PDB file of C-alpha atoms in Angstrom:
ATOM      1  CA  MET A  18     113.656 119.032  91.358  1.00 95.00           C
ATOM      2  CA  LYS A  19     111.832 116.050  89.881  1.00 97.00           C
ATOM      3  CA  ILE A  20     110.823 112.845  91.662  1.00 98.00           C
ATOM      4  CA  LYS A  21     113.453 110.990  89.620  1.00 98.00           C
ATOM      5  CA  ASP A  22     116.108 113.379  91.005  1.00 98.00           C
ATOM      6  CA  ILE A  23     115.041 112.553  94.562  1.00 98.00           C
ATOM      7  CA  ILE A  24     115.471 108.858  93.744  1.00 98.00           C
ATOM      8  CA  THR A  25     119.025 109.507  92.523  1.00 98.00           C
ATOM      9  CA  ILE A  26     120.045 111.836  95.364  1.00 98.00           C
ATOM     10  CA  LEU A  27     118.689 109.596  98.101  1.00 98.00           C
ATOM     11  CA  ASN A  28     119.720 106.332  96.442  1.00 98.00           C
ATOM     12  CA  ALA A  29     116.072 105.430  96.875  1.00 98.00           C
ATOM     13  CA  ARG A  30     113.985 102.468  95.818  1.00 98.00           C
ATOM     14  CA  LEU A  31     110.691 103.195  94.053  1.00 98.00           C
ATOM     15  CA  LEU A  32     107.828 101.186  95.560  1.00 98.00           C
ATOM     16  CA  THR A  33     105.121 102.452  93.186  1.00 97.00           C
ATOM     17  CA  PRO A  34     106.327 101.521  89.678  1.00 96.00           C
ATOM     18  CA  GLN A  35     103.487 103.351  87.865  1.00 94.00           C
ATOM     19  CA  ALA A  36     104.360 106.730  89.346  1.00 96.00           C
ATOM     20  CA  ASP A  37     105.168 109.628  87.026  1.00 96.00           C
ATOM     21  CA  LEU A  38     108.763 110.431  87.954  1.00 97.00           C
ATOM     22  CA  GLU A  39     108.882 113.539  85.766  1.00 97.00           C
ATOM     23  CA  GLN A  40     106.619 115.443  88.180  1.00 97.00           C
ATOM     24  CA  GLU A  41     108.221 118.540  89.637  1.00 96.00           C
ATOM     25  CA  VAL A  42     108.586 118.694  93.433  1.00 96.00           C
ATOM     26  CA  HIS A  43     108.588 122.325  94.623  1.00 94.00           C
ATOM     27  CA  THR A  44     108.959 121.925  98.378  1.00 94.00           C
ATOM     28  CA  ALA A  45     109.446 119.260 101.035  1.00 95.00           C
ATOM     29  CA  CYS A  46     108.399 118.589 104.595  1.00 94.00           C
ATOM     30  CA  GLY A  47     110.115 116.193 107.026  1.00 95.00           C
ATOM     31  CA  SER A  48     108.002 114.983 109.946  1.00 94.00           C
ATOM     32  CA  ASP A  49     106.663 111.973 111.821  1.00 94.00           C
ATOM     33  CA  MET A  50     103.807 114.043 113.190  1.00 93.00           C
ATOM     34  CA  MET A  51     101.001 114.064 110.636  1.00 93.00           C
ATOM     35  CA  SER A  52      99.094 116.900 112.314  1.00 88.00           C
ATOM     36  CA  ASP A  53     102.151 119.113 111.824  1.00 89.00           C
ATOM     37  CA  VAL A  54     102.204 118.133 108.164  1.00 92.00           C
ATOM     38  CA  LEU A  55      98.518 119.033 107.921  1.00 92.00           C
ATOM     39  CA  ALA A  56      99.255 122.477 109.338  1.00 88.00           C
ATOM     40  CA  TYR A  57     101.468 123.233 106.373  1.00 81.00           C
ATOM     41  CA  VAL A  58     100.063 123.896 102.906  1.00 71.00           C
ATOM     42  CA  LYS A  59     102.171 123.811  99.789  1.00 75.00           C
ATOM     43  CA  ASP A  60     101.542 122.468  96.342  1.00 76.00           C
ATOM     44  CA  GLN A  61     103.603 119.763  94.663  1.00 84.00           C
ATOM     45  CA  SER A  62     105.338 118.784  97.847  1.00 94.00           C
ATOM     46  CA  ALA A  63     107.245 115.718  99.076  1.00 97.00           C
ATOM     47  CA  LEU A  64     106.797 114.214 102.552  1.00 97.00           C
ATOM     48  CA  ILE A  65     109.862 112.704 104.213  1.00 97.00           C
ATOM     49  CA  THR A  66     108.929 110.520 107.175  1.00 97.00           C
ATOM     50  CA  GLY A  67     109.885 107.613 109.375  1.00 97.00           C
ATOM     51  CA  LEU A  68     106.279 106.809 110.112  1.00 96.00           C
ATOM     52  CA  THR A  69     104.834 103.912 108.118  1.00 96.00           C
ATOM     53  CA  ASN A  70     101.081 103.586 108.360  1.00 93.00           C
ATOM     54  CA  PRO A  71      98.215 104.246 105.933  1.00 94.00           C
ATOM     55  CA  GLN A  72      97.540 107.645 107.530  1.00 95.00           C
ATOM     56  CA  VAL A  73     100.796 108.885 106.003  1.00 96.00           C
ATOM     57  CA  VAL A  74      99.260 108.337 102.562  1.00 97.00           C
ATOM     58  CA  ARG A  75      95.939 109.885 103.655  1.00 96.00           C
ATOM     59  CA  THR A  76      97.772 112.933 104.956  1.00 96.00           C
ATOM     60  CA  ALA A  77      99.719 113.293 101.701  1.00 96.00           C
ATOM     61  CA  GLU A  78      96.457 112.891  99.779  1.00 96.00           C
ATOM     62  CA  MET A  79      94.633 115.629 101.702  1.00 95.00           C
ATOM     63  CA  MET A  80      97.614 117.946 101.193  1.00 94.00           C
ATOM     64  CA  ASP A  81      97.903 117.182  97.443  1.00 93.00           C
ATOM     65  CA  MET A  82     101.448 115.930  98.007  1.00 96.00           C
ATOM     66  CA  ILE A  83     102.940 113.927  95.162  1.00 97.00           C
ATOM     67  CA  CYS A  84     105.750 111.967  96.792  1.00 98.00           C
ATOM     68  CA  ILE A  85     106.398 110.150 100.099  1.00 98.00           C
ATOM     69  CA  VAL A  86     109.923 109.153 101.144  1.00 98.00           C
ATOM     70  CA  PHE A  87     110.315 106.564 103.914  1.00 98.00           C
ATOM     71  CA  VAL A  88     113.666 106.970 105.658  1.00 98.00           C
ATOM     72  CA  ARG A  89     116.046 104.429 107.180  1.00 97.00           C
ATOM     73  CA  GLY A  90     114.898 101.736 104.748  1.00 96.00           C
ATOM     74  CA  LYS A  91     111.581 101.407 106.559  1.00 94.00           C
ATOM     75  CA  HIS A  92     109.235  98.804 105.180  1.00 92.00           C
ATOM     76  CA  ALA A  93     105.989  99.998 103.649  1.00 94.00           C
ATOM     77  CA  ASP A  94     103.354  97.253 103.447  1.00 94.00           C
ATOM     78  CA  ASP A  95     100.995  96.529 100.543  1.00 96.00           C
ATOM     79  CA  THR A  96      98.165  98.586 102.071  1.00 94.00           C
ATOM     80  CA  ILE A  97     100.343 101.677 101.995  1.00 96.00           C
ATOM     81  CA  VAL A  98     101.701 101.024  98.511  1.00 97.00           C
ATOM     82  CA  ASN A  99      98.242 100.241  97.068  1.00 97.00           C
ATOM     83  CA  LEU A 100      96.658 103.298  98.659  1.00 96.00           C
ATOM     84  CA  ALA A 101      99.417 105.508  97.250  1.00 97.00           C
ATOM     85  CA  THR A 102      99.254 103.906  93.801  1.00 97.00           C
ATOM     86  CA  GLN A 103      95.488 104.565  93.590  1.00 96.00           C
ATOM     87  CA  ARG A 104      96.145 108.218  94.413  1.00 94.00           C
ATOM     88  CA  ASN A 105      99.086 108.690  92.027  1.00 95.00           C
ATOM     89  CA  ILE A 106     101.481 109.344  94.898  1.00 97.00           C
ATOM     90  CA  ALA A 107     105.042 108.090  94.404  1.00 98.00           C
ATOM     91  CA  VAL A 108     106.449 106.111  97.353  1.00 98.00           C
ATOM     92  CA  LEU A 109     110.216 105.918  97.818  1.00 98.00           C
ATOM     93  CA  GLN A 110     112.369 104.150 100.360  1.00 98.00           C
ATOM     94  CA  THR A 111     115.816 105.522 101.209  1.00 98.00           C
ATOM     95  CA  PRO A 112     118.488 103.930 103.397  1.00 98.00           C
ATOM     96  CA  TYR A 113     119.393 107.347 104.870  1.00 98.00           C
ATOM     97  CA  SER A 114     118.101 108.725 108.180  1.00 98.00           C
ATOM     98  CA  MET A 115     115.588 111.581 108.303  1.00 97.00           C
ATOM     99  CA  PHE A 116     118.242 114.199 109.108  1.00 97.00           C
ATOM    100  CA  THR A 117     120.602 113.039 106.394  1.00 98.00           C
ATOM    101  CA  ALA A 118     117.891 112.632 103.753  1.00 98.00           C
ATOM    102  CA  CYS A 119     116.516 116.137 104.421  1.00 97.00           C
ATOM    103  CA  GLY A 120     120.057 117.566 104.382  1.00 98.00           C
ATOM    104  CA  MET A 121     120.900 115.937 101.074  1.00 98.00           C
ATOM    105  CA  LEU A 122     117.764 117.259  99.402  1.00 98.00           C
ATOM    106  CA  TYR A 123     118.359 120.719 100.857  1.00 97.00           C
ATOM    107  CA  GLU A 124     121.921 120.664  99.554  1.00 98.00           C
ATOM    108  CA  HIS A 125     120.535 119.993  96.092  1.00 97.00           C
ATOM    109  CA  GLY A 126     118.278 123.039  96.286  1.00 95.00           C
ATOM    110  CA  LEU A 127     114.991 121.679  97.627  1.00 95.00           C
ATOM    111  CA  ARG A 128     113.446 123.906 100.290  1.00 92.00           C
ATOM    112  CA  GLY A 129     110.738 123.677 102.945  1.00 90.00           C
ATOM    113  CA  GLY A 130     107.840 126.032 103.097  1.00 74.00           C
ATOM    114  CA  GLY A 131     104.965 127.007 105.299  1.00 66.00           C
ATOM    115  CA  GLU A 132     107.299 128.034 108.147  1.00 65.00           C
ATOM    116  CA  LYS A 133     105.453 129.800 110.907  1.00 59.00           C
ATOM    117  CA  GLN A 134     105.989 133.525 110.613  1.00 50.00           C
TER     118      GLN A 134
ATOM    119  CA  MET B  24      69.405 126.839  97.766  1.00 64.00           C
ATOM    120  CA  SER B  25      69.906 123.364  96.387  1.00 75.00           C
ATOM    121  CA  PHE B  26      72.730 121.270  97.696  1.00 86.00           C
ATOM    122  CA  LEU B  27      74.284 117.841  97.423  1.00 89.00           C
ATOM    123  CA  PRO B  28      73.962 115.874 100.679  1.00 93.00           C
ATOM    124  CA  LEU B  29      76.561 113.249 101.581  1.00 95.00           C
ATOM    125  CA  HIS B  30      76.471 110.955 104.601  1.00 96.00           C
ATOM    126  CA  PHE B  31      79.179 108.762 106.130  1.00 96.00           C
ATOM    127  CA  THR B  32      79.511 106.513 109.146  1.00 94.00           C
ATOM    128  CA  VAL B  33      82.967 106.417 110.738  1.00 94.00           C
ATOM    129  CA  SER B  34      84.121 103.324 112.619  1.00 90.00           C
ATOM    130  CA  GLY B  35      85.556 104.045 116.031  1.00 88.00           C
ATOM    131  CA  TYR B  36      87.896 101.091 115.999  1.00 78.00           C
ATOM    132  CA  ASP B  37      89.531 101.001 112.613  1.00 83.00           C
ATOM    133  CA  PHE B  38      92.330 103.516 112.432  1.00 85.00           C
ATOM    134  CA  THR B  39      93.353 102.192 108.996  1.00 85.00           C
ATOM    135  CA  CYS B  40      90.067 103.363 107.484  1.00 87.00           C
ATOM    136  CA  ALA B  41      90.139 106.813 109.104  1.00 90.00           C
ATOM    137  CA  GLY B  42      90.189 109.325 106.287  1.00 93.00           C
ATOM    138  CA  GLU B  43      88.129 107.311 103.820  1.00 94.00           C
ATOM    139  CA  ALA B  44      85.143 109.646 104.121  1.00 96.00           C
ATOM    140  CA  SER B  45      87.346 112.720 103.649  1.00 97.00           C
ATOM    141  CA  SER B  46      88.953 111.096 100.634  1.00 96.00           C
ATOM    142  CA  LYS B  47      85.516 110.445  99.087  1.00 96.00           C
ATOM    143  CA  VAL B  48      84.393 114.026  99.700  1.00 97.00           C
ATOM    144  CA  LYS B  49      87.622 115.330  98.211  1.00 96.00           C
ATOM    145  CA  ASN B  50      87.089 113.263  95.049  1.00 95.00           C
ATOM    146  CA  LYS B  51      83.457 114.335  94.796  1.00 95.00           C
ATOM    147  CA  LEU B  52      84.398 118.018  95.059  1.00 96.00           C
ATOM    148  CA  LYS B  53      87.089 117.516  92.405  1.00 94.00           C
ATOM    149  CA  GLN B  54      84.526 115.910  90.078  1.00 95.00           C
ATOM    150  CA  LEU B  55      82.219 118.860  90.660  1.00 94.00           C
ATOM    151  CA  GLY B  56      85.010 121.195  89.633  1.00 94.00           C
ATOM    152  CA  TYR B  57      85.409 123.124  92.884  1.00 94.00           C
ATOM    153  CA  ASP B  58      88.398 125.395  93.460  1.00 92.00           C
ATOM    154  CA  SER B  59      91.417 123.288  94.557  1.00 91.00           C
ATOM    155  CA  GLU B  60      92.204 125.522  97.535  1.00 92.00           C
ATOM    156  CA  ALA B  61      88.657 125.144  98.897  1.00 95.00           C
ATOM    157  CA  ILE B  62      88.770 121.395  98.293  1.00 95.00           C
ATOM    158  CA  ARG B  63      92.025 121.092 100.188  1.00 94.00           C
ATOM    159  CA  ARG B  64      90.797 123.170 103.120  1.00 95.00           C
ATOM    160  CA  ALA B  65      87.575 121.152 103.402  1.00 97.00           C
ATOM    161  CA  ALA B  66      89.435 117.842 103.045  1.00 96.00           C
ATOM    162  CA  ILE B  67      92.063 118.662 105.686  1.00 96.00           C
ATOM    163  CA  ALA B  68      89.498 119.966 108.199  1.00 97.00           C
ATOM    164  CA  MET B  69      87.244 116.970 107.681  1.00 97.00           C
ATOM    165  CA  TYR B  70      90.187 114.561 107.883  1.00 96.00           C
ATOM    166  CA  GLU B  71      91.326 116.021 111.217  1.00 95.00           C
ATOM    167  CA  GLY B  72      87.732 115.685 112.426  1.00 96.00           C
ATOM    168  CA  GLU B  73      87.616 112.085 111.263  1.00 95.00           C
ATOM    169  CA  ILE B  74      90.844 111.284 113.095  1.00 94.00           C
ATOM    170  CA  ASN B  75      89.387 112.887 116.240  1.00 93.00           C
ATOM    171  CA  MET B  76      86.264 110.758 115.883  1.00 94.00           C
ATOM    172  CA  VAL B  77      88.375 107.603 115.767  1.00 91.00           C
ATOM    173  CA  ILE B  78      90.775 108.651 118.550  1.00 89.00           C
ATOM    174  CA  HIS B  79      88.295 110.174 120.998  1.00 90.00           C
ATOM    175  CA  GLY B  80      84.737 109.755 119.813  1.00 88.00           C
ATOM    176  CA  GLY B  81      84.407 106.024 119.244  1.00 90.00           C
ATOM    177  CA  GLY B  82      83.300 106.731 115.686  1.00 92.00           C
ATOM    178  CA  GLY B  83      80.280 108.681 114.563  1.00 95.00           C
ATOM    179  CA  GLU B  84      78.366 110.228 111.711  1.00 97.00           C
ATOM    180  CA  ILE B  85      79.353 112.824 109.160  1.00 97.00           C
ATOM    181  CA  PHE B  86      76.898 114.911 107.151  1.00 97.00           C
ATOM    182  CA  VAL B  87      78.247 117.030 104.316  1.00 97.00           C
ATOM    183  CA  GLU B  88      76.197 119.545 102.349  1.00 97.00           C
ATOM    184  CA  VAL B  89      77.817 120.840  99.193  1.00 96.00           C
ATOM    185  CA  TYR B  90      76.460 124.197  98.035  1.00 95.00           C
ATOM    186  CA  PRO B  91      77.686 126.211  95.052  1.00 93.00           C
ATOM    187  CA  ASP B  92      79.418 128.783  97.282  1.00 94.00           C
ATOM    188  CA  HIS B  93      80.200 126.868 100.470  1.00 96.00           C
ATOM    189  CA  ILE B  94      80.574 123.430 102.017  1.00 97.00           C
ATOM    190  CA  ASP B  95      78.948 122.590 105.369  1.00 97.00           C
ATOM    191  CA  ILE B  96      80.325 119.674 107.351  1.00 98.00           C
ATOM    192  CA  LYS B  97      78.712 118.320 110.510  1.00 98.00           C
ATOM    193  CA  MET B  98      80.575 115.652 112.471  1.00 97.00           C
ATOM    194  CA  ALA B  99      78.803 114.023 115.411  1.00 97.00           C
ATOM    195  CA  ASP B 100      80.120 111.431 117.843  1.00 95.00           C
ATOM    196  CA  LYS B 101      78.787 109.817 121.003  1.00 92.00           C
ATOM    197  CA  GLY B 102      82.146 109.894 122.765  1.00 93.00           C
ATOM    198  CA  PRO B 103      83.072 111.224 126.216  1.00 94.00           C
ATOM    199  CA  GLY B 104      82.685 114.895 125.239  1.00 95.00           C
ATOM    200  CA  ILE B 105      85.176 117.746 125.611  1.00 94.00           C
ATOM    201  CA  GLU B 106      85.544 119.080 129.138  1.00 93.00           C
ATOM    202  CA  ASN B 107      87.031 122.445 128.252  1.00 94.00           C
ATOM    203  CA  ILE B 108      86.591 123.485 124.626  1.00 94.00           C
ATOM    204  CA  GLU B 109      88.752 126.596 124.981  1.00 94.00           C
ATOM    205  CA  GLN B 110      91.631 124.477 126.245  1.00 94.00           C
ATOM    206  CA  ALA B 111      91.078 121.887 123.488  1.00 94.00           C
ATOM    207  CA  MET B 112      91.397 124.654 120.894  1.00 94.00           C
ATOM    208  CA  GLN B 113      94.925 125.529 122.040  1.00 94.00           C
ATOM    209  CA  GLU B 114      97.772 124.291 119.863  1.00 92.00           C
ATOM    210  CA  GLY B 115      99.638 121.512 121.636  1.00 91.00           C
ATOM    211  CA  TYR B 116      96.922 120.638 124.143  1.00 92.00           C
ATOM    212  CA  SER B 117      96.146 116.957 123.844  1.00 92.00           C
ATOM    213  CA  THR B 118      94.444 114.199 125.775  1.00 90.00           C
ATOM    214  CA  ALA B 119      95.359 111.521 123.234  1.00 89.00           C
ATOM    215  CA  PRO B 120      96.990 108.358 124.586  1.00 87.00           C
ATOM    216  CA  ALA B 121     100.573 107.381 123.695  1.00 87.00           C
ATOM    217  CA  ASN B 122      99.503 104.750 121.151  1.00 84.00           C
ATOM    218  CA  VAL B 123      97.764 107.458 119.116  1.00 86.00           C
ATOM    219  CA  ARG B 124     100.855 109.672 119.208  1.00 88.00           C
ATOM    220  CA  ALA B 125     102.901 106.761 117.888  1.00 86.00           C
ATOM    221  CA  LEU B 126     100.628 106.818 114.835  1.00 87.00           C
ATOM    222  CA  GLY B 127     101.480 110.442 114.075  1.00 91.00           C
ATOM    223  CA  PHE B 128      98.478 112.152 115.641  1.00 91.00           C
ATOM    224  CA  GLY B 129      97.474 113.462 119.054  1.00 88.00           C
ATOM    225  CA  ALA B 130      99.893 116.403 119.086  1.00 88.00           C
ATOM    226  CA  GLY B 131      97.132 118.822 119.975  1.00 91.00           C
ATOM    227  CA  MET B 132      96.866 120.188 116.446  1.00 91.00           C
ATOM    228  CA  GLY B 133      93.570 118.653 115.328  1.00 92.00           C
ATOM    229  CA  LEU B 134      91.066 121.301 116.423  1.00 94.00           C
ATOM    230  CA  PRO B 135      93.491 124.208 115.810  1.00 94.00           C
ATOM    231  CA  ASN B 136      94.014 122.895 112.267  1.00 93.00           C
ATOM    232  CA  ILE B 137      90.253 122.610 111.732  1.00 96.00           C
ATOM    233  CA  LYS B 138      89.847 126.213 112.861  1.00 96.00           C
ATOM    234  CA  LYS B 139      92.709 127.316 110.620  1.00 94.00           C
ATOM    235  CA  TYR B 140      91.254 125.781 107.457  1.00 95.00           C
ATOM    236  CA  THR B 141      87.572 126.608 107.913  1.00 97.00           C
ATOM    237  CA  ASP B 142      85.681 129.884 107.703  1.00 97.00           C
ATOM    238  CA  SER B 143      83.449 129.071 110.623  1.00 97.00           C
ATOM    239  CA  LEU B 144      83.609 126.454 113.351  1.00 97.00           C
ATOM    240  CA  ARG B 145      81.156 125.676 116.133  1.00 97.00           C
ATOM    241  CA  ILE B 146      81.620 122.941 118.718  1.00 97.00           C
ATOM    242  CA  GLU B 147      78.827 121.546 120.870  1.00 97.00           C
ATOM    243  CA  SER B 148      79.896 119.085 123.497  1.00 96.00           C
ATOM    244  CA  GLU B 149      78.314 117.462 126.508  1.00 96.00           C
ATOM    245  CA  ILE B 150      80.261 115.306 128.940  1.00 96.00           C
ATOM    246  CA  GLY B 151      79.213 111.681 128.636  1.00 94.00           C
ATOM    247  CA  LYS B 152      76.985 112.386 125.634  1.00 95.00           C
ATOM    248  CA  GLY B 153      79.290 113.321 122.793  1.00 95.00           C
ATOM    249  CA  THR B 154      80.571 116.088 120.586  1.00 96.00           C
ATOM    250  CA  THR B 155      79.211 117.643 117.411  1.00 97.00           C
ATOM    251  CA  ILE B 156      81.256 120.032 115.345  1.00 97.00           C
ATOM    252  CA  TYR B 157      79.848 122.223 112.589  1.00 98.00           C
ATOM    253  CA  MET B 158      82.231 123.708 110.064  1.00 98.00           C
ATOM    254  CA  THR B 159      81.872 125.728 106.902  1.00 98.00           C
ATOM    255  CA  VAL B 160      84.347 126.282 104.101  1.00 98.00           C
ATOM    256  CA  GLN B 161      83.581 129.131 101.702  1.00 96.00           C
ATOM    257  CA  VAL B 162      84.295 128.582  98.034  1.00 94.00           C
ATOM    258  CA  ASN B 163      85.877 131.458  96.160  1.00 81.00           C
ATOM    259  CA  HIS B 164      84.936 131.573  92.532  1.00 68.00           C
ATOM    260  CA  SER B 165      87.641 133.043  90.372  1.00 58.00           C
TER     261      SER B 165
END
């Protein structure tokens, strides 16, 4: 699935206009707990979260994630958007809740990864 | 063996800036052409350490030494120290206050994550004096 597909599926607004929407997203992770996100390593991943602070972008950066989706129409301030833009991370805002957003992406074939064995 | 030394000072009060040092190290390692897996492991471990420094340590100093085959990271704070290191290493054990949890950290995953992503980890801590952690990430050359 590409970032542009996520935008369509989640009826999302793109907050980082320069982002490359053709990038392929292989897996996704839904969490408000950044340490849990950091425990999970996958390439080309999207982070779905209700948490809006700059550490969300830092976490995505350390994990080489390419897309952040803020759920429930949460507002991301300029600090977040600028930080993400500098790091070529696409930031999206969807009106759906975390559960619904994750379910919709799953239904369209996107999967998690890094589950504890 | 020659190495590239990097030094950073971490503010103990500015949560917004936490991660800046890790970000700089990550970019430097990318420029130097290191293996992306090693870069990610070093960046995540250092980032968790940086967050710990801000949450618990009141800031501190980071010294990074980049060698061709490994990366050494030393993180030293003058915080309250860790009472029981074994307990602190357990997943889920946390002494972080509620305001830190609201920011997405303090779930008791910081030190376990550092251990998970590094090849060696040593913690020296003295109550009332501070904590210093030494970590090494090996670089696999393909």
